[in-house]
Amino acid sequence: MTLEAVLEGIPMPVLLIGDDSRIRLANSAASEMFNRDLGGASVVSLVRQAPVLAVIDASLTAAQAGQARFLLSGLSGENTYICRANPLPDGGAMLSFEDQTQQEDSEIMRRDFVANISHELRTPLTSLIGFIETLRGPARGDVDAHDRFLTIMDREAQRMNRMVSDLLSLSRVEVDERIRPRDQVDLAAVLRSVVATLEGKLSDASVTVSADALRDSFPILGDRDQLTQLFLNLIENAIKYGGTGKTIHIGVENLDRDLALRQPAVRVDIRDEGEGIDAIHLPRLTERFYRVDDHRSRDQGGTGLGLAIAKHIVSRHRGRLKITSEQGIGSCFSVFFPRAQ
Ligand SMILES: Nc1ncnc2c1ncn2[C@@H]1O[C@H](COP(=O)(O)OP(=O)(O)O)[C@@H](O)[C@H]1O
Ligand SMILES: [Mg+2]
């Protein structure tokens, strides 16, 4: 049994160093991590971070085991490792590096998400509490004020309600993202029913829909409820941000081959004639709670979660979402689905 083979069998980067701090053996995971040939190098030149050097020193001079955080910049940014040093019985030490980057990233994302939710819910809640106080105090007996305040309170409560529903949808969509939808669904039929559902909002905003393509049928394997939710949000956004009196263009077409999906696809375009979205916002638009204009989205009763939900629904359908926009001309949200074979 050779030591080299044993080290190779360990998936995490491992180094054996002598009591002169020089590297005696390194597995290929370690050479990959440091991106160089390690034989004979001094570990001090490799690591150079005081906490890690202290732990290594303690293992070599006092035969003490220990661990420290180790940061390494690579091509894809900075990675965080836990470096463990274990003294060996005949002198020297074994160092191992456990990659913590993903864990730390997802921990940060979780914390941010919780902080965002709390903030989003607190705003309407603060306003509700304020109005309740006013109704009990200064506005007691003022019937006009009652009506006005109750209208606002209703709006804020509805917004919290929508926020909670959207959060629930988001977590549901995330849960079944890996389960591929199996039903034959006609995209044109889904879009027709979404447009019919939005009739009221369309006429309130004097927005017309142009959708000649919906006369044909475009079958895909899908989840009808989720597809409805996806297009409801995209068309609602086009109404909200497209502007009063404008037109929303809905296009659907079969593609013999989509380059990114690498198979026959159906493309759905929801295009508006709004102000457009600055290019710097486009890559972040599908992040949870990301809005180009906070006030505008809130005034319209938006939760900032619609596109995050949309992205998950599209990826559950093994499709892709492409957003293009031209300032002053409008935005186009295109969804590509693999075509049902
Ligand atoms: N058609 C559109 N035109 C311009 N901006 C848009 C459009 N659709 C979405 N956006 C921007 O993307 C943001 C996120 O959209 P979404 O997740 O649906 O949240 P919400 O509609 O609740 O604000 C919106 O706040 C808006 O700034
Ligand atoms: Mg929306």
Coordinates of N, CA, C and O in Angstrom, one line a residue, residues 128-227:
L128 N -49.9 50.2 8.6 CA -51.1 49.8 9.2 C -51.2 50.3 10.7 O -52.2 50.8 11.2
I129 N -50.1 50.0 11.4 CA -50.1 50.4 12.9 C -50.3 51.9 13.0 O -51.0 52.4 13.9
G130 N -49.6 52.7 12.1 CA -49.8 54.1 12.2 C -51.2 54.6 12.0 O -51.7 55.4 12.7
F131 N -51.9 54.0 11.0 CA -53.3 54.4 10.7 C -54.2 54.0 11.8 O -55.1 54.7 12.1
I132 N -53.9 52.8 12.4 CA -54.8 52.4 13.5 C -54.7 53.4 14.7 O -55.7 53.8 15.2
E133 N -53.5 53.9 14.9 CA -53.3 54.9 16.0 C -54.0 56.1 15.7 O -54.7 56.7 16.5
T134 N -53.9 56.6 14.4 CA -54.6 57.8 14.0 C -56.1 57.7 14.1 O -56.8 58.6 14.5
L135 N -56.6 56.5 13.7 CA -58.1 56.3 13.8 C -58.6 56.3 15.2 O -59.7 56.8 15.5
R136 N -57.7 55.8 16.1 CA -58.1 55.8 17.5 C -58.0 57.2 18.1 O -58.7 57.5 19.1
G137 N -57.0 58.0 17.6 CA -56.7 59.3 18.3 C -57.2 60.4 17.5 O -58.5 60.7 17.5
P138 N -56.4 61.1 16.8 CA -56.7 62.4 16.1 C -57.9 62.3 15.2 O -58.7 63.2 15.1
A139 N -58.1 61.1 14.5 CA -59.2 61.1 13.5 C -60.4 60.4 14.0 O -61.4 60.1 13.3
R140 N -60.5 60.2 15.3 CA -61.7 59.6 15.9 C -62.9 60.4 15.6 O -62.9 61.6 15.8
G141 N -63.9 59.8 15.1 CA -65.2 60.5 14.8 C -65.2 61.3 13.4 O -66.2 61.8 13.0
D142 N -64.0 61.2 12.7 CA -64.0 61.9 11.4 C -64.3 60.9 10.3 O -63.4 60.1 9.9
V143 N -65.5 60.9 9.9 CA -66.0 59.8 9.0 C -65.3 59.8 7.7 O -64.9 58.8 7.1
D144 N -65.0 61.0 7.1 CA -64.3 61.1 5.8 C -62.9 60.5 5.9 O -62.5 59.7 5.1
A145 N -62.2 60.8 7.1 CA -60.9 60.3 7.3 C -60.9 58.8 7.4 O -60.1 58.1 6.9
H146 N -61.9 58.3 8.1 CA -62.1 56.8 8.3 C -62.1 56.1 6.9 O -61.3 55.2 6.7
D147 N -62.9 56.7 6.0 CA -63.0 56.0 4.7 C -61.7 56.0 4.0 O -61.2 55.0 3.4
R148 N -61.0 57.2 4.0 CA -59.8 57.4 3.3 C -58.7 56.4 3.9 O -58.0 55.7 3.2
F149 N -58.6 56.4 5.2 CA -57.6 55.6 5.9 C -57.9 54.1 5.7 O -57.0 53.3 5.5
L150 N -59.2 53.7 5.8 CA -59.5 52.3 5.6 C -59.1 51.8 4.2 O -58.7 50.7 4.0
T151 N -59.3 52.7 3.2 CA -58.9 52.3 1.8 C -57.4 52.1 1.8 O -56.9 51.1 1.2
I152 N -56.6 52.9 2.4 CA -55.1 52.7 2.4 C -54.8 51.5 3.2 O -54.0 50.7 2.8
M153 N -55.4 51.3 4.3 CA -55.1 50.1 5.2 C -55.5 48.8 4.4 O -54.7 47.8 4.5
D154 N -56.6 48.9 3.7 CA -56.9 47.7 2.8 C -55.8 47.4 1.8 O -55.4 46.3 1.7
R155 N -55.3 48.5 1.2 CA -54.3 48.3 0.2 C -53.1 47.7 0.8 O -52.5 46.7 0.2
E156 N -52.7 48.2 1.9 CA -51.4 47.7 2.6 C -51.6 46.2 3.0 O -50.7 45.4 2.9
A157 N -52.8 45.9 3.5 CA -53.0 44.5 4.0 C -53.1 43.6 2.8 O -52.5 42.5 2.8
Q158 N -53.6 44.0 1.7 CA -53.7 43.2 0.4 C -52.2 43.0 0.0 O -51.9 41.9 -0.5
R159 N -51.4 44.0 0.1 CA -50.0 43.8 -0.4 C -49.3 42.8 0.5 O -48.5 41.9 -0.1
M160 N -49.5 42.8 1.8 CA -48.9 41.8 2.6 C -49.4 40.4 2.3 O -48.6 39.4 2.2
N161 N -50.7 40.3 2.0 CA -51.3 39.1 1.6 C -50.6 38.5 0.3 O -50.3 37.4 0.2
R162 N -50.4 39.5 -0.7 CA -49.8 39.0 -1.9 C -48.4 38.6 -1.7 O -47.9 37.6 -2.3
M163 N -47.7 39.3 -0.8 CA -46.3 39.0 -0.5 C -46.2 37.5 0.0 O -45.4 36.7 -0.4
V164 N -47.1 37.2 1.0 CA -47.1 35.9 1.6 C -47.5 34.9 0.5 O -46.8 33.8 0.4
S165 N -48.5 35.1 -0.3 CA -48.8 34.1 -1.4 C -47.6 33.9 -2.3 O -47.3 32.8 -2.7
D166 N -46.9 35.1 -2.7 CA -45.8 34.9 -3.6 C -44.7 34.1 -3.0 O -44.0 33.3 -3.6
L167 N -44.4 34.4 -1.7 CA -43.4 33.6 -1.0 C -43.7 32.1 -1.0 O -42.8 31.3 -1.2
L168 N -45.0 31.8 -0.8 CA -45.4 30.4 -0.8 C -45.2 29.8 -2.2 O -44.7 28.7 -2.3
S169 N -45.6 30.6 -3.2 CA -45.5 30.0 -4.6 C -44.0 29.8 -4.9 O -43.6 28.8 -5.4
L170 N -43.2 30.7 -4.4 CA -41.7 30.6 -4.7 C -41.2 29.3 -4.1 O -40.5 28.6 -4.7
S171 N -41.6 29.1 -2.8 CA -41.0 27.9 -2.2 C -41.6 26.6 -2.8 O -40.9 25.6 -2.9
R172 N -42.9 26.7 -3.2 CA -43.4 25.5 -3.9 C -42.7 25.2 -5.2 O -42.4 24.1 -5.5
V173 N -42.5 26.3 -6.0 CA -41.9 26.1 -7.3 C -40.5 25.6 -7.1 O -40.0 24.7 -7.9
E174 N -39.8 26.1 -6.1 CA -38.4 25.6 -5.8 C -38.4 24.1 -5.5 O -37.6 23.4 -5.9
V175 N -39.4 23.7 -4.7 CA -39.5 22.3 -4.3 C -39.7 21.4 -5.5 O -39.0 20.4 -5.6
D176 N -40.6 21.7 -6.4 CA -40.8 20.7 -7.5 C -40.0 21.1 -8.8 O -40.3 20.6 -9.8
E177 N -39.0 21.9 -8.6 CA -38.2 22.3 -9.8 C -37.5 21.1 -10.5 O -37.3 21.1 -11.7
R178 N -37.2 20.1 -9.7 CA -36.5 18.9 -10.3 C -37.5 17.9 -11.0 O -37.1 17.0 -11.7
I179 N -38.8 18.1 -10.6 CA -39.8 17.1 -11.2 C -40.2 17.7 -12.6 O -40.8 18.8 -12.6
R180 N -40.0 17.0 -13.6 CA -40.3 17.5 -14.9 C -41.8 17.4 -15.2 O -42.4 16.4 -15.0
P181 N -42.4 18.5 -15.7 CA -43.9 18.4 -16.0 C -44.2 17.5 -17.1 O -43.4 17.4 -18.0
R182 N -45.3 16.8 -17.0 CA -45.6 15.7 -18.0 C -46.9 16.0 -18.9 O -47.1 15.2 -19.8
D183 N -47.7 17.0 -18.5 CA -48.9 17.1 -19.2 C -48.7 17.9 -20.6 O -47.9 18.7 -20.7
Q184 N -49.5 17.5 -21.5 CA -49.5 18.2 -22.8 C -50.3 19.5 -22.6 O -51.5 19.4 -22.2
V185 N -49.7 20.6 -22.8 CA -50.4 21.9 -22.6 C -50.2 22.7 -23.8 O -49.1 22.8 -24.4
D186 N -51.3 23.3 -24.3 CA -51.2 24.2 -25.4 C -50.9 25.7 -25.0 O -51.7 26.3 -24.3
L187 N -49.7 26.2 -25.3 CA -49.3 27.5 -24.8 C -50.3 28.6 -25.3 O -50.6 29.5 -24.5
A188 N -50.8 28.4 -26.5 CA -51.8 29.5 -27.0 C -53.0 29.5 -26.1 O -53.5 30.6 -25.8
A189 N -53.5 28.3 -25.7 CA -54.7 28.3 -24.9 C -54.4 28.9 -23.5 O -55.2 29.7 -23.0
V190 N -53.2 28.6 -23.0 CA -52.9 29.2 -21.7 C -52.9 30.8 -21.8 O -53.4 31.5 -21.0
L191 N -52.2 31.2 -22.9 CA -52.1 32.7 -23.1 C -53.4 33.3 -23.3 O -53.7 34.4 -22.7
R192 N -54.3 32.6 -24.0 CA -55.7 33.2 -24.2 C -56.4 33.3 -22.9 O -57.0 34.4 -22.6
S193 N -56.3 32.3 -22.0 CA -57.0 32.4 -20.8 C -56.4 33.5 -19.9 O -57.1 34.1 -19.1
V194 N -55.1 33.6 -19.9 CA -54.4 34.7 -19.1 C -54.9 36.1 -19.6 O -55.3 36.9 -18.7
V195 N -55.0 36.3 -20.9 CA -55.4 37.6 -21.4 C -56.9 37.8 -21.0 O -57.2 38.9 -20.5
A196 N -57.7 36.7 -21.0 CA -59.1 36.9 -20.6 C -59.2 37.3 -19.1 O -60.0 38.1 -18.7
T197 N -58.3 36.6 -18.3 CA -58.3 36.9 -16.8 C -58.0 38.4 -16.6 O -58.5 39.0 -15.6
L198 N -57.1 38.9 -17.5 CA -56.6 40.3 -17.2 C -57.4 41.4 -17.9 O -57.1 42.5 -17.9
E199 N -58.6 40.9 -18.5 CA -59.5 41.9 -19.2 C -59.7 43.2 -18.4 O -59.5 44.3 -19.0
G200 N -60.0 43.0 -17.2 CA -60.3 44.2 -16.3 C -59.2 45.2 -16.2 O -59.3 46.4 -16.5
K201 N -58.0 44.6 -15.9 CA -56.8 45.4 -15.7 C -56.4 46.1 -17.1 O -55.9 47.2 -17.1
L202 N -56.6 45.3 -18.2 CA -56.3 45.9 -19.5 C -57.1 47.1 -19.8 O -56.6 48.1 -20.2
S203 N -58.4 46.9 -19.5 CA -59.3 48.1 -19.9 C -59.1 49.2 -18.9 O -59.2 50.4 -19.3
D204 N -58.8 48.9 -17.6 CA -58.5 50.0 -16.7 C -57.3 50.9 -17.2 O -57.3 52.1 -17.0
A205 N -56.3 50.2 -17.8 CA -55.1 50.9 -18.2 C -55.2 51.3 -19.7 O -54.2 51.8 -20.2
S206 N -56.4 51.1 -20.3 CA -56.5 51.3 -21.7 C -55.4 50.7 -22.5 O -54.8 51.3 -23.4
V207 N -55.0 49.5 -22.2 CA -54.0 48.8 -22.9 C -54.6 47.7 -23.8 O -55.5 47.0 -23.4
T208 N -54.2 47.7 -25.1 CA -54.7 46.7 -26.0 C -53.7 45.5 -26.2 O -52.5 45.8 -26.0
V209 N -54.2 44.4 -26.5 CA -53.3 43.2 -26.7 C -53.4 42.9 -28.2 O -54.4 42.7 -28.7
S210 N -52.2 42.7 -28.8 CA -52.2 42.2 -30.2 C -51.6 40.8 -30.1 O -50.4 40.6 -29.7
A211 N -52.4 39.8 -30.5 CA -51.9 38.4 -30.4 C -52.5 37.5 -31.4 O -53.2 36.6 -31.1
D212 N -52.2 37.8 -32.7 CA -52.7 37.0 -33.8 C -52.2 35.5 -33.7 O -53.0 34.6 -34.1
A213 N -51.0 35.3 -33.1 CA -50.4 34.0 -33.1 C -51.3 33.0 -32.3 O -51.1 31.8 -32.4
L214 N -52.1 33.6 -31.4 CA -52.8 32.7 -30.5 C -53.9 31.9 -31.1 O -54.6 31.1 -30.5
R215 N -54.1 32.1 -32.5 CA -55.1 31.3 -33.2 C -54.6 29.9 -33.4 O -55.4 28.9 -33.5
D216 N -53.3 29.7 -33.5 CA -52.7 28.3 -33.7 C -52.6 27.6 -32.4 O -52.9 28.2 -31.3
S217 N -52.1 26.4 -32.4 CA -51.8 25.7 -31.1 C -50.3 25.4 -31.0 O -49.7 25.1 -32.0
F218 N -49.8 25.5 -29.8 CA -48.4 25.2 -29.6 C -48.2 24.3 -28.4 O -48.0 24.8 -27.3
P219 N -48.3 23.0 -28.6 CA -48.2 22.1 -27.5 C -46.8 22.0 -26.9 O -45.8 21.9 -27.6
I220 N -46.7 21.9 -25.6 CA -45.4 21.6 -24.9 C -45.8 20.7 -23.7 O -47.0 20.5 -23.4
L221 N -44.8 20.1 -23.1 CA -45.0 19.3 -21.9 C -44.9 20.3 -20.8 O -43.8 21.0 -20.6
G222 N -46.0 20.5 -20.0 CA -46.0 21.6 -19.1 C -46.9 21.4 -17.9 O -47.6 20.4 -17.8
D223 N -46.8 22.3 -17.0 CA -47.7 22.4 -15.8 C -48.6 23.6 -16.0 O -48.1 24.7 -16.0
R224 N -49.9 23.3 -16.3 CA -50.8 24.4 -16.8 C -50.8 25.5 -15.7 O -50.8 26.7 -16.1
D225 N -51.0 25.2 -14.4 CA -51.1 26.2 -13.4 C -49.8 27.1 -13.4 O -49.9 28.4 -13.3
Q226 N -48.7 26.5 -13.4 CA -47.5 27.3 -13.4 C -47.3 28.1 -14.6 O -46.8 29.3 -14.5
L227 N -47.6 27.6 -15.8 CA -47.5 28.4 -17.0 C -48.4 29.6 -16.9 O -48.1 30.7 -17.4

